[in-house]
Short mmCIF file of C-alpha atoms in Angstrom, two decimals:
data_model
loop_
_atom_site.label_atom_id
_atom_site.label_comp_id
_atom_site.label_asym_id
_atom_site.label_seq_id
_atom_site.Cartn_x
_atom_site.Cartn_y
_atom_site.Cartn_z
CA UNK W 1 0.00 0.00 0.00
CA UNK W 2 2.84 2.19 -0.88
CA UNK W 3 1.83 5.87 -1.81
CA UNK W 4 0.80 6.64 -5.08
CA UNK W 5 3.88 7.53 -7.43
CA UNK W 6 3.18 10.50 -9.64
CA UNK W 7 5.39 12.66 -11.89
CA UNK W 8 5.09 16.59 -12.31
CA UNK W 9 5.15 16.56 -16.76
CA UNK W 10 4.68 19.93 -18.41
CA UNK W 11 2.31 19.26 -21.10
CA UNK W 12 2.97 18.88 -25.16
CA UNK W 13 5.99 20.59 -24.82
CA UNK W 14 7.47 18.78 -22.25
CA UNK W 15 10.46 16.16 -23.26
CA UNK W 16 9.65 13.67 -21.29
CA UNK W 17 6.09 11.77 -22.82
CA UNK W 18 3.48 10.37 -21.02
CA UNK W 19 4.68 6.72 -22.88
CA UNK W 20 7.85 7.26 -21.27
CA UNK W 21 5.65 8.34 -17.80
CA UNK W 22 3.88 5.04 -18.23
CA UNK W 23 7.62 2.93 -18.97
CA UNK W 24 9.20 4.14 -15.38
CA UNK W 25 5.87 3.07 -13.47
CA UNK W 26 4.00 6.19 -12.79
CA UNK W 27 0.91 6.27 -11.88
CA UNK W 28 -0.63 9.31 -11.42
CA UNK W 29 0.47 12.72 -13.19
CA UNK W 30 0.95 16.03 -12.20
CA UNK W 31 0.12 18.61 -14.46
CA UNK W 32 -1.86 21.98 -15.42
CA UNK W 33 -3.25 24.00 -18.17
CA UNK W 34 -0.08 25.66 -18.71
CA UNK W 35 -1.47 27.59 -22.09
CA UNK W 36 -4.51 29.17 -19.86
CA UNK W 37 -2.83 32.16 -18.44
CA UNK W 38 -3.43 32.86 -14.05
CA UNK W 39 -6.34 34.11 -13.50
CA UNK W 40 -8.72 33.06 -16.09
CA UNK W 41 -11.17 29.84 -15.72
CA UNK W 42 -10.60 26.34 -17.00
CA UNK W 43 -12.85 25.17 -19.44
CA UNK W 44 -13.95 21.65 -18.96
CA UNK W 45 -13.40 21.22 -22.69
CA UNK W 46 -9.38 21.89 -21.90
CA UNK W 47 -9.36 19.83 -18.60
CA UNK W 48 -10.74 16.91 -20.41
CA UNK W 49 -8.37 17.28 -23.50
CA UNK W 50 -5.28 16.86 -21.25
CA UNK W 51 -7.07 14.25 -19.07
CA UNK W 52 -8.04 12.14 -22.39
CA UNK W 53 -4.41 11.64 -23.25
CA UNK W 54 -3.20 10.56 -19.57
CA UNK W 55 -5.76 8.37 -19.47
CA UNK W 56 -5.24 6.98 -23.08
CA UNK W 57 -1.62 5.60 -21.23
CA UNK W 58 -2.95 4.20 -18.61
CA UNK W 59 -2.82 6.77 -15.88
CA UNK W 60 -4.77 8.93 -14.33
CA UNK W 61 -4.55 12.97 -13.90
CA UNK W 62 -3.63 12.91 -9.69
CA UNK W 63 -2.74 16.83 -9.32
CA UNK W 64 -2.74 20.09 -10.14
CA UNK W 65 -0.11 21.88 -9.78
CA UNK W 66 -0.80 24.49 -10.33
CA UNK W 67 -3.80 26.45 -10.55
CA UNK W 68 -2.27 29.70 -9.68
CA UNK W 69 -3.70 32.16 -7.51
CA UNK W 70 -3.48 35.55 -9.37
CA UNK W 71 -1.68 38.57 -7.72
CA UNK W 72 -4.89 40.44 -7.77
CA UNK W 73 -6.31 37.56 -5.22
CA UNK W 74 -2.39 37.86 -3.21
CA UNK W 75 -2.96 41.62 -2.77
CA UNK W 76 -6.88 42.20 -2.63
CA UNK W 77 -7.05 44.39 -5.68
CA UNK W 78 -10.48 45.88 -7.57
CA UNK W 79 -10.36 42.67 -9.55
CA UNK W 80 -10.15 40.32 -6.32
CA UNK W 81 -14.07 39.16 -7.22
CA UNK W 82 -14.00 38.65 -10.51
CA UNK W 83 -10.67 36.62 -10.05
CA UNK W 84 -11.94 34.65 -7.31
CA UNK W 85 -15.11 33.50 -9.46
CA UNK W 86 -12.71 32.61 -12.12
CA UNK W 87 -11.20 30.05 -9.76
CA UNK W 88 -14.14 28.72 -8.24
CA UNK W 89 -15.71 28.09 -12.05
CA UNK W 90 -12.26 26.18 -12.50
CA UNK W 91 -12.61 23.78 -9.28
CA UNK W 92 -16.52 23.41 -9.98
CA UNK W 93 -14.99 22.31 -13.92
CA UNK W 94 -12.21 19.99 -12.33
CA UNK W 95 -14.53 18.30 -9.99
CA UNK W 96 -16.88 17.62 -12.70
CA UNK W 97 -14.11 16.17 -14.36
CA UNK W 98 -13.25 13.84 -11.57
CA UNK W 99 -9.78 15.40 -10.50
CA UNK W 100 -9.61 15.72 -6.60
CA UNK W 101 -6.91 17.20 -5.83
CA UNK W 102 -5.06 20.97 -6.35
CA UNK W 103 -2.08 22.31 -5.45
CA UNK W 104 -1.28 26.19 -5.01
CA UNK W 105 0.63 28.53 -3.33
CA UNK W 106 0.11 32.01 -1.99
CA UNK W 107 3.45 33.06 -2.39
CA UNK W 108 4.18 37.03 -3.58
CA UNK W 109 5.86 37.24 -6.91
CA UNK W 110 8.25 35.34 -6.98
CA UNK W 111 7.06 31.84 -6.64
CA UNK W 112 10.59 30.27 -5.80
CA UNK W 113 14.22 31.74 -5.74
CA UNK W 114 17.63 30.06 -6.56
CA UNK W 115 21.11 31.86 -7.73
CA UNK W 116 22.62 28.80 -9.51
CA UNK W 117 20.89 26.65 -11.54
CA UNK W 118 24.28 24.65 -12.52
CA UNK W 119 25.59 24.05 -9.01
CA UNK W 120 28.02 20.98 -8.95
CA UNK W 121 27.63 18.53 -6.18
CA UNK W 122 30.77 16.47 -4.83
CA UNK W 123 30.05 13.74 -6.92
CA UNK W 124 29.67 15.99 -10.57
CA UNK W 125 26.24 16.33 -10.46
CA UNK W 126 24.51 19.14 -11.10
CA UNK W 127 21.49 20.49 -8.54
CA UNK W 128 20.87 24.45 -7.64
CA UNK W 129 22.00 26.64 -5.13
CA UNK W 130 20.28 29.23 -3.33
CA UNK W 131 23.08 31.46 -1.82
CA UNK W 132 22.03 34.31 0.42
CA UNK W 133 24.72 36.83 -0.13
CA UNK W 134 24.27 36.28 -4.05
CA UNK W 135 20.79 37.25 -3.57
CA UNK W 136 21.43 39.74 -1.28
CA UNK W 137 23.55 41.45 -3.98
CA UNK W 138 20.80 40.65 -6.79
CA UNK W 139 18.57 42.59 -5.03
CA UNK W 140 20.55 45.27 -3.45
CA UNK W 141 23.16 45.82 -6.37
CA UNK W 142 21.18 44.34 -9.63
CA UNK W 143 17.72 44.93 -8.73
CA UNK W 144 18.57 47.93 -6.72
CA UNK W 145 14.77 47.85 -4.97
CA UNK W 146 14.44 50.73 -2.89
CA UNK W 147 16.08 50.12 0.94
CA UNK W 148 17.19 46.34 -0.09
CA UNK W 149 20.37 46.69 1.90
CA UNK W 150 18.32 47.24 5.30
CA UNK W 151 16.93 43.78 4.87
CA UNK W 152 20.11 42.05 5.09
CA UNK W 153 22.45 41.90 8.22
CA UNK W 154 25.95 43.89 7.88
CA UNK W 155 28.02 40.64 7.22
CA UNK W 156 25.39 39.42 4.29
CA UNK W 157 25.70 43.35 2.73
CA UNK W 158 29.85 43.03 3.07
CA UNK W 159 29.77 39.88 0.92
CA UNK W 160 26.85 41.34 -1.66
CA UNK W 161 28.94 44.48 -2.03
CA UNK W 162 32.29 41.71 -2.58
CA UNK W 163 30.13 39.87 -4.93
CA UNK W 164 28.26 42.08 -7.04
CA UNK W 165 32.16 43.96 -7.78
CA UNK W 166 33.44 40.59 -8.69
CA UNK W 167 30.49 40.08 -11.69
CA UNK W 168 30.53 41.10 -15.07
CA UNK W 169 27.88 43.13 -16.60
CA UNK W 170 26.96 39.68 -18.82
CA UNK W 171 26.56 37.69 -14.73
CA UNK W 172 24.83 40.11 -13.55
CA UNK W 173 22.12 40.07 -16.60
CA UNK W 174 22.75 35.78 -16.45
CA UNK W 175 21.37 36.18 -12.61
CA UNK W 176 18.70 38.38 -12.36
CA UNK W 177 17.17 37.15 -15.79
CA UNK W 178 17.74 32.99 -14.23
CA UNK W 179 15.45 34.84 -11.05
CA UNK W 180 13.28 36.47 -12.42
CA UNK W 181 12.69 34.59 -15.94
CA UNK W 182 14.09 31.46 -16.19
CA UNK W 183 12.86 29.79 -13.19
CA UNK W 184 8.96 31.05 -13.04
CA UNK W 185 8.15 31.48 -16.89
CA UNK W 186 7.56 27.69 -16.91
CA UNK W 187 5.11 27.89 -14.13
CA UNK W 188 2.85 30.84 -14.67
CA UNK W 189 5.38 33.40 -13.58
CA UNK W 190 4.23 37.26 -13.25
CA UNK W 191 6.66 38.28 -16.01
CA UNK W 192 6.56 36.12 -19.62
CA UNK W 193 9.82 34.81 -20.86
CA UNK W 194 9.60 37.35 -23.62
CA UNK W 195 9.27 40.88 -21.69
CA UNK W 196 11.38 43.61 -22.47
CA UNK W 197 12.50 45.61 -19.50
CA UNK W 198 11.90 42.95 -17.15
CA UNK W 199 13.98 44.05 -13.59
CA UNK W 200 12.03 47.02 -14.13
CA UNK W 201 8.07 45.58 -14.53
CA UNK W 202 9.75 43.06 -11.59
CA UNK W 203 10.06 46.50 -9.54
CA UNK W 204 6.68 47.41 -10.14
CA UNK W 205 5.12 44.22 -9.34
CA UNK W 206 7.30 44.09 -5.91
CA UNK W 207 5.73 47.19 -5.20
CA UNK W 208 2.64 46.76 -4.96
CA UNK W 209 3.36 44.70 -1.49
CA UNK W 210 4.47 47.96 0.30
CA UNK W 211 1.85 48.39 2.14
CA UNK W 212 1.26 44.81 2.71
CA UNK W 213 3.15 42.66 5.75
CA UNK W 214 2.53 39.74 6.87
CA UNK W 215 -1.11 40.02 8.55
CA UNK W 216 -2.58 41.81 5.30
CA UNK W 217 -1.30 39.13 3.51
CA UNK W 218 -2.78 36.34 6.29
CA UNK W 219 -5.99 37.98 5.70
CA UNK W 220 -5.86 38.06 2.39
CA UNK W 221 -5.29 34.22 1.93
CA UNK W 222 -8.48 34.07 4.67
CA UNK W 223 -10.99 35.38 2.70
CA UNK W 224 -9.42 33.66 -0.46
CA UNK W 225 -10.24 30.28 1.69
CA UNK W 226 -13.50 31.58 2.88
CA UNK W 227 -14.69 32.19 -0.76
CA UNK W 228 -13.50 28.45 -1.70
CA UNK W 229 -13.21 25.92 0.37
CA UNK W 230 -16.71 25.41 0.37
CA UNK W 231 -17.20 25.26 -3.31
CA UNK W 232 -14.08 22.91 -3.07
CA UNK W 233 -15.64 20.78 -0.73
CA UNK W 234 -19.00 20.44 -2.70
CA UNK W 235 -17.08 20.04 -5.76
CA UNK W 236 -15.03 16.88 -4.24
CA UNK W 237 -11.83 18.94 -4.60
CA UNK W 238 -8.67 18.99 -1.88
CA UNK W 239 -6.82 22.37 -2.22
CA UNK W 240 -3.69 22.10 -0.81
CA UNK W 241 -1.34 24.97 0.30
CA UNK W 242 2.42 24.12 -0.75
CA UNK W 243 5.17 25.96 1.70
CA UNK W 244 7.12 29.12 0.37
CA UNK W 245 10.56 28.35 -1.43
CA UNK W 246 12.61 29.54 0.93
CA UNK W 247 10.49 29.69 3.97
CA UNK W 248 11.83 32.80 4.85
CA UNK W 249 11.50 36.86 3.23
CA UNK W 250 12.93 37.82 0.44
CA UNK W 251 13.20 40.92 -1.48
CA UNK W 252 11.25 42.89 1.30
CA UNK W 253 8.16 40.74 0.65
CA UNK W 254 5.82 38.94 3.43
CA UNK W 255 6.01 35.06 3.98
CA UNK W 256 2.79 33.27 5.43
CA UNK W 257 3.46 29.66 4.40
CA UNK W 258 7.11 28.47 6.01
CA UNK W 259 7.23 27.23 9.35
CA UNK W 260 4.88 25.34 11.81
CA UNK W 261 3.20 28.25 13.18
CA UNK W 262 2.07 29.45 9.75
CA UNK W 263 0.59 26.14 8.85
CA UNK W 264 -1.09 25.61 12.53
CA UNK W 265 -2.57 29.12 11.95
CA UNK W 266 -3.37 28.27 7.98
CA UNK W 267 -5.16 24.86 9.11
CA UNK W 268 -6.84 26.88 11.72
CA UNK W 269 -8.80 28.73 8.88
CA UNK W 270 -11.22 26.10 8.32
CA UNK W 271 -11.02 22.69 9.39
CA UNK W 272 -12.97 21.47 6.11
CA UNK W 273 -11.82 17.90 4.37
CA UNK W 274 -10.89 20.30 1.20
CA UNK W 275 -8.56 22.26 3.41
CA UNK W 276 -5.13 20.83 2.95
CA UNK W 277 -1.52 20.65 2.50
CA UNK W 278 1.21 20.09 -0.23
CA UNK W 279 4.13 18.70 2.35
CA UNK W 280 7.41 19.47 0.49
CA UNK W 281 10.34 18.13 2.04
CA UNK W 282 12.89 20.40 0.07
CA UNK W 283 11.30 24.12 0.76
CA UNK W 284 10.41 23.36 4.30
CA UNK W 285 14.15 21.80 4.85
CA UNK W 286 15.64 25.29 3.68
CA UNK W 287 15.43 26.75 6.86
CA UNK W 288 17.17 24.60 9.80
CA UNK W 289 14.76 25.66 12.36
CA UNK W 290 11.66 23.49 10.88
CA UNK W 291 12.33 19.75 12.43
CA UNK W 292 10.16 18.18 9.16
CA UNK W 293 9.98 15.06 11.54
CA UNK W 294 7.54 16.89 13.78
CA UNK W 295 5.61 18.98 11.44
CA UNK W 296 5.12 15.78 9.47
CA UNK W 297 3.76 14.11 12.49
CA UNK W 298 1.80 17.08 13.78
CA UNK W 299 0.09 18.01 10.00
CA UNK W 300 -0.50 14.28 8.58
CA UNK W 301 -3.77 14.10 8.93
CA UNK W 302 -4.23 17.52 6.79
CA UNK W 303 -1.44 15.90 4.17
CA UNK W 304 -2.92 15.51 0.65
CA UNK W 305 -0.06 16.09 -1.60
CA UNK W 306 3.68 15.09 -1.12
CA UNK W 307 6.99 16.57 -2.83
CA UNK W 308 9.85 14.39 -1.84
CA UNK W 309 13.88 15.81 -2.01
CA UNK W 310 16.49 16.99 0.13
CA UNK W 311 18.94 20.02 1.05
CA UNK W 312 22.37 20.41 2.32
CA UNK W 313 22.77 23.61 4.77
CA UNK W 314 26.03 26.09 3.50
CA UNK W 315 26.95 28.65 5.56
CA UNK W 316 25.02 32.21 5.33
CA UNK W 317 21.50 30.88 5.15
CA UNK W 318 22.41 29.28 2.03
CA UNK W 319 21.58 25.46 1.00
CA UNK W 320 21.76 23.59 -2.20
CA UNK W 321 19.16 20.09 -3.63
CA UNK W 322 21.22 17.32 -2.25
CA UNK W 323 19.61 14.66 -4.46
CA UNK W 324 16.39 13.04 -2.87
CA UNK W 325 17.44 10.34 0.15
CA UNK W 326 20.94 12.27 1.29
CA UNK W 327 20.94 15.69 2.75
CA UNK W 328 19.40 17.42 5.73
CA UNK W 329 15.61 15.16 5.22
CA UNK W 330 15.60 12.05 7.60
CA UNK W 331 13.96 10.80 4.33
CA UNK W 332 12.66 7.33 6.50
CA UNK W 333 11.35 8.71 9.32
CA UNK W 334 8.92 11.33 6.70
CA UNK W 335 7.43 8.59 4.73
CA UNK W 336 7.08 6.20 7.90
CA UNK W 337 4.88 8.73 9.08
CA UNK W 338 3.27 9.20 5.89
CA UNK W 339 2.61 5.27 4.93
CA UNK W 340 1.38 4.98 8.98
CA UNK W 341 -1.38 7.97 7.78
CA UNK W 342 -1.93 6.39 4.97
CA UNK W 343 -2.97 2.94 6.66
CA UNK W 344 -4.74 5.20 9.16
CA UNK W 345 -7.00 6.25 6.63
CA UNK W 346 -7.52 3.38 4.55
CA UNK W 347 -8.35 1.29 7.47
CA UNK W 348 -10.91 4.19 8.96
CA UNK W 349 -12.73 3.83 5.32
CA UNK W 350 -11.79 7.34 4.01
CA UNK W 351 -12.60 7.18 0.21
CA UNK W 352 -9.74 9.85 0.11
CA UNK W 353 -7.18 7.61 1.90
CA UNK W 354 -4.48 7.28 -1.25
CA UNK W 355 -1.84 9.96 -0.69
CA UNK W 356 -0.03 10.95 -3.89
CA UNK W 357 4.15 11.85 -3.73
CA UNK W 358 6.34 13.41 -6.16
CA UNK W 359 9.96 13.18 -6.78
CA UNK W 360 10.50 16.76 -6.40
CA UNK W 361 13.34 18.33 -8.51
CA UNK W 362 16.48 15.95 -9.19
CA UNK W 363 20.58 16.19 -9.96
CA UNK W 364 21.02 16.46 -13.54
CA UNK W 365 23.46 12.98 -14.17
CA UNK W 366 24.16 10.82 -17.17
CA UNK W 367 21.58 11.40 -20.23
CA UNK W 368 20.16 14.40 -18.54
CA UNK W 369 23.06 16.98 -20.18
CA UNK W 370 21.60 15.61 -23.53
CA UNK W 371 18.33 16.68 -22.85
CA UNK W 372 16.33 19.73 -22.45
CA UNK W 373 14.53 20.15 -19.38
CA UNK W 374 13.24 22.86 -17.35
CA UNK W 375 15.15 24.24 -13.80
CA UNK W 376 15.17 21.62 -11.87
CA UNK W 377 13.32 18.55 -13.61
CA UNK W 378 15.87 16.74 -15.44
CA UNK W 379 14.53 13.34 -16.25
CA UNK W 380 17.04 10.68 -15.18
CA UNK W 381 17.39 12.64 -11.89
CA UNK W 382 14.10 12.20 -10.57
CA UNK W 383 13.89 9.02 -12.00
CA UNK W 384 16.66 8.21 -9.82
CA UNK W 385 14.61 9.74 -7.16
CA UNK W 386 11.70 8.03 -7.92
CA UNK W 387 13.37 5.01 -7.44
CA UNK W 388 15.32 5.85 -4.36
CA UNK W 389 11.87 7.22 -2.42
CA UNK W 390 9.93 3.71 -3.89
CA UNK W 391 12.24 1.32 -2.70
CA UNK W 392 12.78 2.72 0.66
CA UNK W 393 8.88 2.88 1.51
CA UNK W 394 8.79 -0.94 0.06
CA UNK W 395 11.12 -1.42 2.98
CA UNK W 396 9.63 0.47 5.63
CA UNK W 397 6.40 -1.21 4.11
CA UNK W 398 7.90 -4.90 5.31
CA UNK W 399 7.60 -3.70 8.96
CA UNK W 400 4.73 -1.85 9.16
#
């Protein structure tokens, strides 16, 4: 009764097929309407076209990930309504359709951050890197947002200052273009991969969060949930909330979604069956206070969605993906806890008892530097991954 293996794939375009999806064993993908841009509805007609050809190879559409929630929902603009009945006609469509379960974030911007997207691990592989003092001189140097350096402690300004004089004009486009561009295009990123002038619509974008901290934002996300969760519910559809990547601010903006105290308070919104959470091992690992061991035990029975990989801690705040069984992640004791849930359910005769996982990101090894692939989802990596996570739960499975 191992959880159900699924694979994040990226549509037409994407390199890896869903007959090659089929070949490694997956059983459940991951996916979205990547051509419908945030904040408009999902037509059943385009649900079903996507969901036709998964299930034409013998698998069936697990997850969204993502049906993005706009800025104008983030920030509580004019729009806010219209947006919000835009995503309630696309959970209504997806229920109808028979897909359960959703993934999202309420994350400002910039939906995740790293500075090198060609790290090299000990062994030659290649991973990313998120490391603070690079950022720190991205924003403060590159970026140059208004009062950046007062967000950073004097040591972390010392080595942005050494940095940003050590880069060339061309690595200091190469960065802030892999931030802003490269890593969120793919995934229905505020700014399109072909925008001219993109640091500065980036500025404007970050700007409209000055007036809003932390709370406003809290608030914001609780009348979001108000408005949905019980369409969500009555349309058979889990939402669940997937941590911020880091777990900590960046660029001056407010984090709600990275430690346990955010998710007690989040789960505290509504205890609905639609309410949940995407538990990802790698953003929630980036910051060395969160013991994943606990939260996992404390959150499992509000667990819908899994991501599966593992950090290494540098110095400075700083970490880079260690692969997905090595690194900071006591990778057993998570997915003890999740197949003893699992069981949990199952036995209590919840209809909602499977729990799918992801291998989340992966080192880019053999065959993967032949291949095109976007940041982060090389294909041999996570197969590797995939492996790695399956045949340790069919251990841990023997003693159950």
């Amino acid at each position: 009764m191992a959880l159900e293996k699924t694979w994040r794939w990226f549509g037409r375009n994407d390199t890896v097929t869903l007959a090659d999806l089929k070949q490694m064993g997956v059983e459940g993908v991951v996916t979205s309407l990547h051509h419908i841009p945030a904040g408009e509805a999902w037509p059943v007609e385009e649900i079903r076209k996507v969901q036709a050809g998964i299930e034409h190879h013998g698998m069936r559409w697990s997850v969204v990930e993502s049906l993005p929630v706009s800025e104008g929902i983030k920030i509580g603009s004019a729009d806010r309504p219209q947006l919000i009945e835009n995503y309630i006609l696309s959970l209504k469509n997806l229920g109808a359709c028979g897909i359960d379960t959703v993934c999202y974030n309420f994350m400002p911007v910039l939906d995740w951050a790293r500075t090198d997207l060609h790290f090299k691990n000990n062994n030659g592989a290649e991973s990313m890197l998120f490391d603070y003092p690079t950022f720190a001189a991205f924003d403060i140097y590159i970026l140059r947002r208004e009062g950046a350096a007062g967000d950073y402690p004097e040591n972390i300004q010392q080595k942005a200052h050494d940095i940003a004089g050590s880069l060339t004009e061309d690595e200091k486009e190469e960065l802030a273009h892999n931030i802003i561009i490269v890593t969120q295009a793919f995934i229905h990123g505020v700014i399109g991969e072909d925008s001219d002038n993109y640091k500065d619509r980036f500025l404007t974008y970050l700007k409209t969060y000055d007036a809003i901290g932390k709370e406003q934002l809290r608030e914001n996300l609780a009348f979001f949930l108000k408005e949905i969760l019980p369409v969500a519910e009555q349309a058979g559809v889990k939402l669940c909330i997937h941590p911020d990547d880091p777990p900590f601010p960046l660029l001056g903006l407010p984090r709600i979604a990275g430690t346990a105290d955010d998710f007690r308070w989040i789960m505290e919104q509504s205890d609905s069956p639609a309410h949940g959470i995407t538990f990802c091992t790698g953003s929630l690992s980036a910051c060395p206070d969160n013991d994943l061991v606990v939260m996992a035990t404390e959150f499992a029975s509000r667990i819908q969605f899994v991501h599966l990989r593992n950090t290494a801690y540098l110095a400075d705040n700083s970490f880079y993906e260690s692969g997905h069984l090595t690194g900071s992640v006591d990778m057993f004791s998570i997915i003890k806890i999740l197949l003893e849930e699992q069981r949990r359910r199952r036995k209590s005769g919840r209809k909602d008892w499977r729990m799918p996982f992801r291998p989340d990101h992966g080192l880019r090894i053999l065959d993967d530097y032949s291949r095109t692939a976007n940041p982060g989802y090389p294909l041999i990596g996570r197969l590797k991954g995939m492996a790695e996570i399956d045949g340790l739960q069919t251990g841990i499975e023997r003693f159950l």
